[in-house]
Amino acid sequence: MDFNVKKLASGAGLFFTRAVQFTEEKLGQAEKTELDAHFENLLSRADCTKLWTEKIYRQTEALLQPNPSARIEEFLYEKLDRKVPSRMTNGELLGQNMLDAAREFGPGTPYGSTLIEVGECERRLGAAEREFLQSAAIGFLTPLRNFLEGDWRTISKERRLLENLRLDLDACKTRLKKAKLAEAKAGCDGEMAPDFQETRPRNYVLSASASALWSEEVDKAEHELRVAQTEFDRQTEVTRLLLEGISSTHVNHLRCLHEFVEAQAAYHKQCHVHMQGLQKELGRLPNASSTQSPSPAPPGSAPEGLGSPVETDTLKIEEVQAPATGTRKAKVLYDYDAADSSELALLADELITVYTVPGMDSDWLVGERGNQKGKVPVTYLELLS
């Protein structure tokens, strides 16, 4: 108990000494130990890194999750060390609503069939967005947060300790200065030789005693100053090494920034491919104007929709009948854009029916997806048993 009281009293005294030193420095009544220019530059660079890393982190977080409530919910789950529940993206929700609407309106109607195509595309876009969000969070947000919550906290802790040791060092310098002034004053008072004819040369004795006491005080202050200087120099070196590590932090964040750009580019490229495929699919579907009031065709002319060369090529492929045996299921490995209307555009991971046709190049098969048919390259497929 006595030890705790003494420790508490010592800590309170140390805090008071630092507060007095800090106040006197602000008032210009005490000198302050200045750090070298290189160290000050390191401090400024570290503060700048922390400031902009925090801003980039917050804005990237808002880009990936614009909903503040959702961000707060994810933050609370992380603090409670619980798994964040899976949440559908807006694209996936829109796609699901479109598919549900298509079932209500009828998939055989022009509006219903179009809703199905657009809904499936929106779901694929939502899945691509989910993959991008996960990649960006792991590859970019996590390193930035690790710096702010890890390295920067360590730097801040060591900087506070360095500032405290600097205050202790300057307090020791002030104490030594005052002790030397008092010793010099006591020495001046004792310069006059004593009158030994007096019965009690009291003034001389007191002066000599005061001079000795102040001499001991000077020795004590010098010892404390040496200890404080050693601790300050040691802490300065530790802090300097941490601040120089900011260069490695910049290199790491640069690599993460490249990964973020690559993930974002891949996401937009995937979205572009999906939208191109959707546009081609919508071009093959009947629209409302063609089904509502078709104009009669002149005698001897080709039926509407079969006059162009592109549609003639499509008709030739559609005239190919699937054999009674020999059809197989195939999984699409990569997205494929049809070069013309005789080919079938493919989307990765979808399943289609394929079969061979006599006389066709061995590098190609005929693929069917619902009522759509066209040539497909064999290298884009994984044939299933």
Short mmCIF file of C-alpha atoms in Angstrom, two decimals:
data_model
loop_
_atom_site.label_atom_id
_atom_site.label_comp_id
_atom_site.label_asym_id
_atom_site.label_seq_id
_atom_site.Cartn_x
_atom_site.Cartn_y
_atom_site.Cartn_z
CA MET A 1 0.00 0.00 0.00
CA ASP A 2 2.85 2.36 0.91
CA PHE A 3 4.54 1.47 -2.37
CA ASN A 4 1.42 2.32 -4.36
CA VAL A 5 1.04 5.65 -2.56
CA LYS A 6 4.68 6.54 -3.20
CA LYS A 7 4.36 5.52 -6.85
CA LEU A 8 1.20 7.58 -7.21
CA ALA A 9 2.83 10.58 -5.56
CA SER A 10 5.90 10.23 -7.78
CA GLY A 11 3.73 10.04 -10.90
CA ALA A 12 1.74 13.07 -9.84
CA GLY A 13 4.92 15.01 -9.18
CA LEU A 14 6.33 14.05 -12.58
CA PHE A 15 3.11 15.10 -14.30
CA PHE A 16 3.15 18.44 -12.44
CA THR A 17 6.78 19.05 -13.43
CA ARG A 18 6.01 18.40 -17.09
CA ALA A 19 2.93 20.64 -16.92
CA VAL A 20 4.98 23.47 -15.43
CA GLN A 21 7.69 23.06 -18.05
CA PHE A 22 5.14 22.99 -20.88
CA THR A 23 3.40 26.10 -19.55
CA GLU A 24 6.65 28.03 -19.15
CA GLU A 25 7.65 27.11 -22.71
CA LYS A 26 4.36 28.43 -24.04
CA LEU A 27 4.82 31.64 -22.08
CA GLY A 28 8.40 32.01 -23.29
CA GLN A 29 9.85 31.66 -19.80
CA ALA A 30 11.77 28.43 -20.42
CA GLU A 31 13.98 27.08 -23.20
CA LYS A 32 12.87 24.18 -25.36
CA THR A 33 15.12 21.51 -26.86
CA GLU A 34 14.68 21.63 -30.63
CA LEU A 35 14.87 18.52 -32.80
CA ASP A 36 17.09 18.46 -35.88
CA ALA A 37 15.67 19.45 -39.27
CA HIS A 38 15.75 15.90 -40.66
CA PHE A 39 13.73 14.62 -37.73
CA GLU A 40 11.20 17.42 -38.14
CA ASN A 41 10.84 16.53 -41.82
CA LEU A 42 10.18 12.90 -40.88
CA LEU A 43 7.49 14.02 -38.43
CA SER A 44 5.84 16.24 -41.05
CA ARG A 45 5.92 13.44 -43.63
CA ALA A 46 4.38 10.99 -41.18
CA ASP A 47 1.57 13.39 -40.28
CA CYS A 48 0.87 14.01 -43.97
CA THR A 49 0.78 10.26 -44.65
CA LYS A 50 -1.64 9.66 -41.81
CA LEU A 51 -3.93 12.50 -42.87
CA TRP A 52 -4.28 11.49 -46.52
CA THR A 53 -4.36 7.76 -45.82
CA GLU A 54 -7.32 8.36 -43.54
CA LYS A 55 -9.10 10.49 -46.16
CA ILE A 56 -8.49 7.97 -48.95
CA TYR A 57 -9.65 5.14 -46.73
CA ARG A 58 -12.90 6.90 -45.77
CA GLN A 59 -13.71 7.92 -49.33
CA THR A 60 -12.93 4.46 -50.76
CA GLU A 61 -15.13 2.97 -48.08
CA ALA A 62 -17.94 5.32 -49.13
CA LEU A 63 -17.40 4.37 -52.78
CA LEU A 64 -17.64 0.65 -52.10
CA GLN A 65 -20.56 1.00 -49.67
CA PRO A 66 -22.49 4.27 -50.17
CA ASN A 67 -25.03 3.39 -47.46
CA PRO A 68 -23.80 4.86 -44.11
CA SER A 69 -26.08 2.57 -42.11
CA ALA A 70 -24.61 -0.50 -43.77
CA ARG A 71 -21.08 0.75 -43.05
CA ILE A 72 -21.95 1.27 -39.38
CA GLU A 73 -23.47 -2.20 -39.21
CA GLU A 74 -20.34 -3.78 -40.73
CA PHE A 75 -18.16 -1.78 -38.29
CA LEU A 76 -20.15 -3.06 -35.30
CA TYR A 77 -19.93 -6.64 -36.51
CA GLU A 78 -16.15 -6.31 -36.84
CA LYS A 79 -15.82 -4.82 -33.35
CA LEU A 80 -17.95 -7.63 -31.92
CA ASP A 81 -15.78 -10.13 -33.79
CA ARG A 82 -18.78 -11.57 -35.61
CA LYS A 83 -19.20 -12.50 -39.26
CA VAL A 84 -20.85 -9.84 -41.39
CA PRO A 85 -24.09 -11.27 -42.85
CA SER A 86 -24.18 -11.74 -46.60
CA ARG A 87 -26.02 -8.96 -48.40
CA MET A 88 -27.23 -8.92 -52.01
CA THR A 89 -26.00 -6.08 -54.19
CA ASN A 90 -28.42 -3.62 -55.75
CA GLY A 91 -27.84 -5.18 -59.16
CA GLU A 92 -28.74 -8.63 -57.88
CA LEU A 93 -31.89 -7.28 -56.21
CA LEU A 94 -32.94 -5.53 -59.41
CA GLY A 95 -32.32 -8.65 -61.46
CA GLN A 96 -34.35 -10.79 -59.07
CA ASN A 97 -37.26 -8.33 -59.21
CA MET A 98 -37.19 -8.41 -63.00
CA LEU A 99 -37.24 -12.20 -63.07
CA ASP A 100 -40.16 -12.29 -60.63
CA ALA A 101 -42.01 -9.77 -62.79
CA ALA A 102 -41.35 -11.86 -65.91
CA ARG A 103 -42.98 -14.87 -64.28
CA GLU A 104 -46.04 -12.76 -63.54
CA PHE A 105 -46.31 -11.22 -67.01
CA GLY A 106 -45.51 -14.48 -68.77
CA PRO A 107 -42.08 -15.45 -70.13
CA GLY A 108 -43.60 -15.99 -73.57
CA THR A 109 -44.62 -12.35 -73.99
CA PRO A 110 -42.20 -9.83 -75.53
CA TYR A 111 -42.07 -7.87 -72.26
CA GLY A 112 -41.63 -10.98 -70.14
CA SER A 113 -38.88 -12.47 -72.31
CA THR A 114 -37.05 -9.14 -72.32
CA LEU A 115 -37.34 -8.90 -68.54
CA ILE A 116 -35.77 -12.33 -68.25
CA GLU A 117 -32.77 -11.37 -70.38
CA VAL A 118 -32.26 -8.03 -68.61
CA GLY A 119 -32.83 -9.57 -65.19
CA GLU A 120 -30.23 -12.28 -65.78
CA CYS A 121 -27.77 -9.65 -67.00
CA GLU A 122 -28.39 -7.49 -63.92
CA ARG A 123 -27.77 -10.48 -61.68
CA ARG A 124 -24.46 -11.11 -63.44
CA LEU A 125 -23.57 -7.45 -63.05
CA GLY A 126 -24.42 -7.66 -59.35
CA ALA A 127 -22.26 -10.76 -58.94
CA ALA A 128 -19.36 -8.98 -60.66
CA GLU A 129 -19.85 -6.03 -58.34
CA ARG A 130 -19.80 -8.31 -55.30
CA GLU A 131 -16.53 -9.85 -56.47
CA PHE A 132 -15.01 -6.39 -57.01
CA LEU A 133 -16.11 -5.19 -53.57
CA GLN A 134 -14.51 -8.19 -51.89
CA SER A 135 -11.30 -7.81 -53.87
CA ALA A 136 -11.04 -4.07 -53.16
CA ALA A 137 -11.78 -4.53 -49.46
CA ILE A 138 -9.11 -7.19 -49.03
CA GLY A 139 -6.44 -5.79 -51.33
CA PHE A 140 -6.79 -2.04 -50.71
CA LEU A 141 -8.92 -1.12 -47.69
CA THR A 142 -7.40 -3.67 -45.32
CA PRO A 143 -3.74 -2.50 -45.74
CA LEU A 144 -4.78 1.14 -45.25
CA ARG A 145 -6.73 0.26 -42.12
CA ASN A 146 -3.85 -1.87 -40.79
CA PHE A 147 -1.55 1.14 -41.09
CA LEU A 148 -3.97 3.48 -39.31
CA GLU A 149 -4.82 1.02 -36.53
CA GLY A 150 -1.40 -0.59 -36.20
CA ASP A 151 1.71 1.25 -37.38
CA TRP A 152 0.34 4.73 -36.79
CA ARG A 153 -0.77 3.93 -33.25
CA THR A 154 2.73 2.68 -32.48
CA ILE A 155 4.28 5.82 -33.96
CA SER A 156 1.88 8.04 -32.00
CA LYS A 157 2.68 6.21 -28.76
CA GLU A 158 6.43 6.58 -29.24
CA ARG A 159 6.05 10.25 -30.19
CA ARG A 160 4.13 10.97 -27.00
CA LEU A 161 6.81 9.21 -24.99
CA LEU A 162 9.50 11.25 -26.78
CA GLU A 163 7.66 14.49 -25.99
CA ASN A 164 7.41 13.53 -22.31
CA LEU A 165 11.12 12.74 -22.16
CA ARG A 166 11.89 16.05 -23.84
CA LEU A 167 9.89 17.89 -21.18
CA ASP A 168 11.80 15.96 -18.50
CA LEU A 169 15.11 16.86 -20.16
CA ASP A 170 14.27 20.54 -20.37
CA ALA A 171 13.01 20.52 -16.77
CA CYS A 172 16.37 19.06 -15.70
CA LYS A 173 18.19 21.78 -17.66
CA THR A 174 16.10 24.45 -15.95
CA ARG A 175 16.70 22.88 -12.52
CA LEU A 176 20.47 22.72 -13.13
CA LYS A 177 20.53 26.33 -14.27
CA LYS A 178 18.73 27.48 -11.14
CA ALA A 179 21.00 25.40 -8.91
CA LYS A 180 24.13 26.93 -10.46
CA LEU A 181 22.76 30.43 -10.03
CA ALA A 182 21.98 29.73 -6.37
CA GLU A 183 25.44 28.23 -5.84
CA ALA A 184 27.10 31.27 -7.39
CA LYS A 185 25.05 33.59 -5.21
CA ALA A 186 25.93 31.63 -2.07
CA GLY A 187 29.61 31.77 -3.06
CA CYS A 188 29.46 35.53 -3.49
CA ASP A 189 27.89 35.97 -0.07
CA GLY A 190 30.72 34.02 1.53
CA GLU A 191 33.61 35.87 -0.16
CA MET A 192 34.03 38.26 2.86
CA ALA A 193 36.47 36.73 5.38
CA PRO A 194 34.98 36.09 8.81
CA ASP A 195 35.94 38.14 11.88
CA PHE A 196 37.37 35.51 14.22
CA GLN A 197 37.43 38.10 17.05
CA GLU A 198 33.65 37.59 17.20
CA THR A 199 32.41 35.15 19.76
CA ARG A 200 30.21 33.36 17.17
CA PRO A 201 31.14 33.82 13.47
CA ARG A 202 27.59 32.71 12.63
CA ASN A 203 27.28 34.44 9.23
CA TYR A 204 30.36 32.71 7.87
CA VAL A 205 29.24 29.29 9.06
CA LEU A 206 25.80 29.68 7.51
CA SER A 207 27.26 30.91 4.23
CA ALA A 208 29.66 28.00 3.99
CA SER A 209 26.88 25.53 4.80
CA ALA A 210 24.58 27.03 2.13
CA SER A 211 27.36 26.90 -0.46
CA ALA A 212 27.95 23.22 0.29
CA LEU A 213 24.24 22.44 0.03
CA TRP A 214 23.92 24.16 -3.32
CA SER A 215 27.03 22.39 -4.56
CA GLU A 216 25.38 19.06 -3.74
CA GLU A 217 22.22 20.26 -5.49
CA VAL A 218 24.22 21.09 -8.61
CA ASP A 219 25.82 17.64 -8.62
CA LYS A 220 22.42 16.02 -8.27
CA ALA A 221 20.94 18.14 -11.06
CA GLU A 222 23.85 17.31 -13.37
CA HIS A 223 23.35 13.58 -12.74
CA GLU A 224 19.64 13.83 -13.44
CA LEU A 225 20.38 15.78 -16.61
CA ARG A 226 22.77 13.09 -17.87
CA VAL A 227 20.16 10.37 -17.24
CA ALA A 228 17.41 12.40 -18.91
CA GLN A 229 19.65 13.14 -21.92
CA THR A 230 20.45 9.44 -22.34
CA GLU A 231 16.79 8.43 -22.22
CA PHE A 232 15.84 11.22 -24.61
CA ASP A 233 18.55 10.23 -27.14
CA ARG A 234 17.51 6.57 -26.97
CA GLN A 235 13.83 7.42 -27.52
CA THR A 236 14.73 9.81 -30.35
CA GLU A 237 16.49 6.98 -32.18
CA VAL A 238 13.55 4.59 -31.69
CA THR A 239 11.10 7.18 -32.99
CA ARG A 240 13.37 8.02 -35.91
CA LEU A 241 13.46 4.39 -37.04
CA LEU A 242 9.65 4.18 -36.92
CA LEU A 243 9.29 7.40 -38.90
CA GLU A 244 11.74 6.22 -41.55
CA GLY A 245 9.53 3.15 -41.96
CA ILE A 246 6.93 5.43 -43.58
CA SER A 247 8.86 4.93 -46.84
CA SER A 248 8.09 1.20 -46.71
CA THR A 249 4.47 2.06 -46.00
CA HIS A 250 4.34 4.15 -49.17
CA VAL A 251 5.76 1.27 -51.19
CA ASN A 252 3.19 -1.14 -49.76
CA HIS A 253 0.31 1.26 -50.39
CA LEU A 254 1.55 1.82 -53.94
CA ARG A 255 1.38 -1.91 -54.64
CA CYS A 256 -2.10 -2.07 -53.14
CA LEU A 257 -3.18 0.88 -55.27
CA HIS A 258 -2.08 -0.96 -58.42
CA GLU A 259 -4.09 -4.00 -57.32
CA PHE A 260 -7.13 -1.80 -56.70
CA VAL A 261 -6.89 -0.31 -60.19
CA GLU A 262 -6.54 -3.78 -61.73
CA ALA A 263 -9.60 -5.03 -59.85
CA GLN A 264 -11.62 -1.98 -60.86
CA ALA A 265 -10.57 -2.31 -64.52
CA ALA A 266 -11.47 -6.00 -64.56
CA TYR A 267 -14.85 -5.21 -63.01
CA HIS A 268 -15.72 -2.56 -65.60
CA LYS A 269 -14.48 -4.78 -68.41
CA GLN A 270 -16.68 -7.61 -67.21
CA CYS A 271 -19.66 -5.26 -66.97
CA HIS A 272 -18.98 -4.07 -70.52
CA VAL A 273 -18.93 -7.63 -71.82
CA HIS A 274 -22.20 -8.43 -70.05
CA MET A 275 -23.89 -5.33 -71.46
CA GLN A 276 -22.68 -6.08 -74.97
CA GLY A 277 -24.09 -9.57 -74.70
CA LEU A 278 -27.38 -8.18 -73.42
CA GLN A 279 -27.65 -5.75 -76.33
CA LYS A 280 -27.14 -8.58 -78.82
CA GLU A 281 -29.72 -10.72 -77.08
CA LEU A 282 -32.26 -7.89 -77.06
CA GLY A 283 -31.63 -7.36 -80.76
CA ARG A 284 -32.80 -10.93 -81.42
CA LEU A 285 -35.96 -10.67 -79.34
CA PRO A 286 -39.24 -9.36 -80.80
CA ASN A 287 -40.19 -5.87 -79.68
CA ALA A 288 -43.61 -4.51 -78.89
CA SER A 289 -44.03 -2.51 -82.11
CA SER A 290 -43.40 -5.54 -84.31
CA THR A 291 -46.02 -7.64 -82.49
CA GLN A 292 -48.76 -5.05 -82.14
CA SER A 293 -49.50 -3.91 -85.70
CA PRO A 294 -47.46 -5.65 -88.37
CA SER A 295 -47.86 -4.16 -91.84
CA PRO A 296 -48.84 -6.57 -94.63
CA ALA A 297 -46.00 -7.66 -96.83
CA PRO A 298 -46.24 -7.04 -100.57
CA PRO A 299 -46.96 -10.08 -102.74
CA GLY A 300 -43.89 -12.08 -103.59
CA SER A 301 -41.71 -10.40 -100.98
CA ALA A 302 -39.86 -12.17 -98.18
CA PRO A 303 -41.50 -12.23 -94.76
CA GLU A 304 -40.66 -9.34 -92.45
CA GLY A 305 -37.47 -9.84 -90.51
CA LEU A 306 -35.88 -12.18 -93.08
CA GLY A 307 -34.89 -9.71 -95.76
CA SER A 308 -31.46 -8.67 -94.48
CA PRO A 309 -28.37 -10.77 -95.16
CA VAL A 310 -27.68 -11.08 -91.42
CA GLU A 311 -31.06 -12.57 -90.69
CA THR A 312 -30.77 -14.86 -93.70
CA ASP A 313 -27.59 -16.29 -92.21
CA THR A 314 -29.36 -16.76 -88.89
CA LEU A 315 -32.17 -18.60 -90.63
CA LYS A 316 -29.75 -21.03 -92.24
CA ILE A 317 -28.34 -21.94 -88.84
CA GLU A 318 -31.79 -22.25 -87.35
CA GLU A 319 -32.80 -24.62 -90.12
CA VAL A 320 -30.25 -27.12 -88.81
CA GLN A 321 -32.14 -29.68 -86.76
CA ALA A 322 -30.67 -31.27 -83.67
CA PRO A 323 -29.97 -34.99 -84.14
CA ALA A 324 -32.04 -37.52 -82.24
CA THR A 325 -28.87 -38.72 -80.50
CA GLY A 326 -25.47 -37.17 -79.97
CA THR A 327 -26.46 -33.96 -78.21
CA ARG A 328 -24.42 -33.07 -75.12
CA LYS A 329 -24.42 -30.49 -72.39
CA ALA A 330 -21.48 -28.09 -72.27
CA LYS A 331 -20.34 -25.51 -69.74
CA VAL A 332 -19.09 -22.19 -71.13
CA LEU A 333 -15.59 -21.39 -69.86
CA TYR A 334 -15.24 -17.81 -71.11
CA ASP A 335 -17.40 -15.03 -72.48
CA TYR A 336 -17.59 -15.05 -76.27
CA ASP A 337 -18.91 -12.30 -78.54
CA ALA A 338 -20.55 -13.57 -81.70
CA ALA A 339 -18.79 -12.31 -84.85
CA ASP A 340 -22.03 -12.44 -86.88
CA SER A 341 -25.61 -13.63 -86.66
CA SER A 342 -24.64 -17.22 -87.49
CA GLU A 343 -22.76 -17.53 -84.18
CA LEU A 344 -24.12 -17.74 -80.66
CA ALA A 345 -22.82 -15.30 -78.02
CA LEU A 346 -21.69 -17.06 -74.86
CA LEU A 347 -21.46 -16.05 -71.22
CA ALA A 348 -19.09 -17.69 -68.78
CA ASP A 349 -20.47 -20.48 -66.54
CA GLU A 350 -23.76 -20.93 -68.44
CA LEU A 351 -24.89 -24.37 -69.68
CA ILE A 352 -25.88 -24.94 -73.32
CA THR A 353 -26.71 -27.91 -75.55
CA VAL A 354 -24.22 -28.69 -78.32
CA TYR A 355 -24.00 -31.14 -81.19
CA THR A 356 -22.03 -31.67 -84.39
CA VAL A 357 -23.24 -31.11 -87.92
CA PRO A 358 -21.80 -32.97 -90.91
CA GLY A 359 -19.55 -30.80 -93.01
CA MET A 360 -18.86 -28.25 -90.22
CA ASP A 361 -15.31 -27.40 -89.18
CA SER A 362 -14.17 -29.58 -86.25
CA ASP A 363 -13.28 -26.43 -84.28
CA TRP A 364 -16.97 -25.48 -84.13
CA LEU A 365 -20.18 -26.98 -82.77
CA VAL A 366 -23.78 -25.92 -82.98
CA GLY A 367 -25.02 -24.61 -79.65
CA GLU A 368 -28.57 -24.12 -78.42
CA ARG A 369 -29.84 -22.00 -75.56
CA GLY A 370 -33.62 -22.07 -75.31
CA ASN A 371 -34.90 -20.96 -78.70
CA GLN A 372 -31.51 -19.49 -79.70
CA LYS A 373 -29.09 -21.37 -81.90
CA GLY A 374 -25.70 -20.66 -83.46
CA LYS A 375 -22.15 -21.79 -84.02
CA VAL A 376 -19.86 -21.87 -80.97
CA PRO A 377 -16.08 -22.47 -80.74
CA VAL A 378 -15.06 -25.72 -79.09
CA THR A 379 -12.18 -24.07 -77.17
CA TYR A 380 -14.68 -21.98 -75.16
CA LEU A 381 -16.53 -25.04 -73.90
CA GLU A 382 -16.16 -27.81 -71.35
CA LEU A 383 -18.10 -30.82 -72.63
CA LEU A 384 -20.03 -32.59 -69.90
CA SER A 385 -20.94 -36.25 -69.87
#
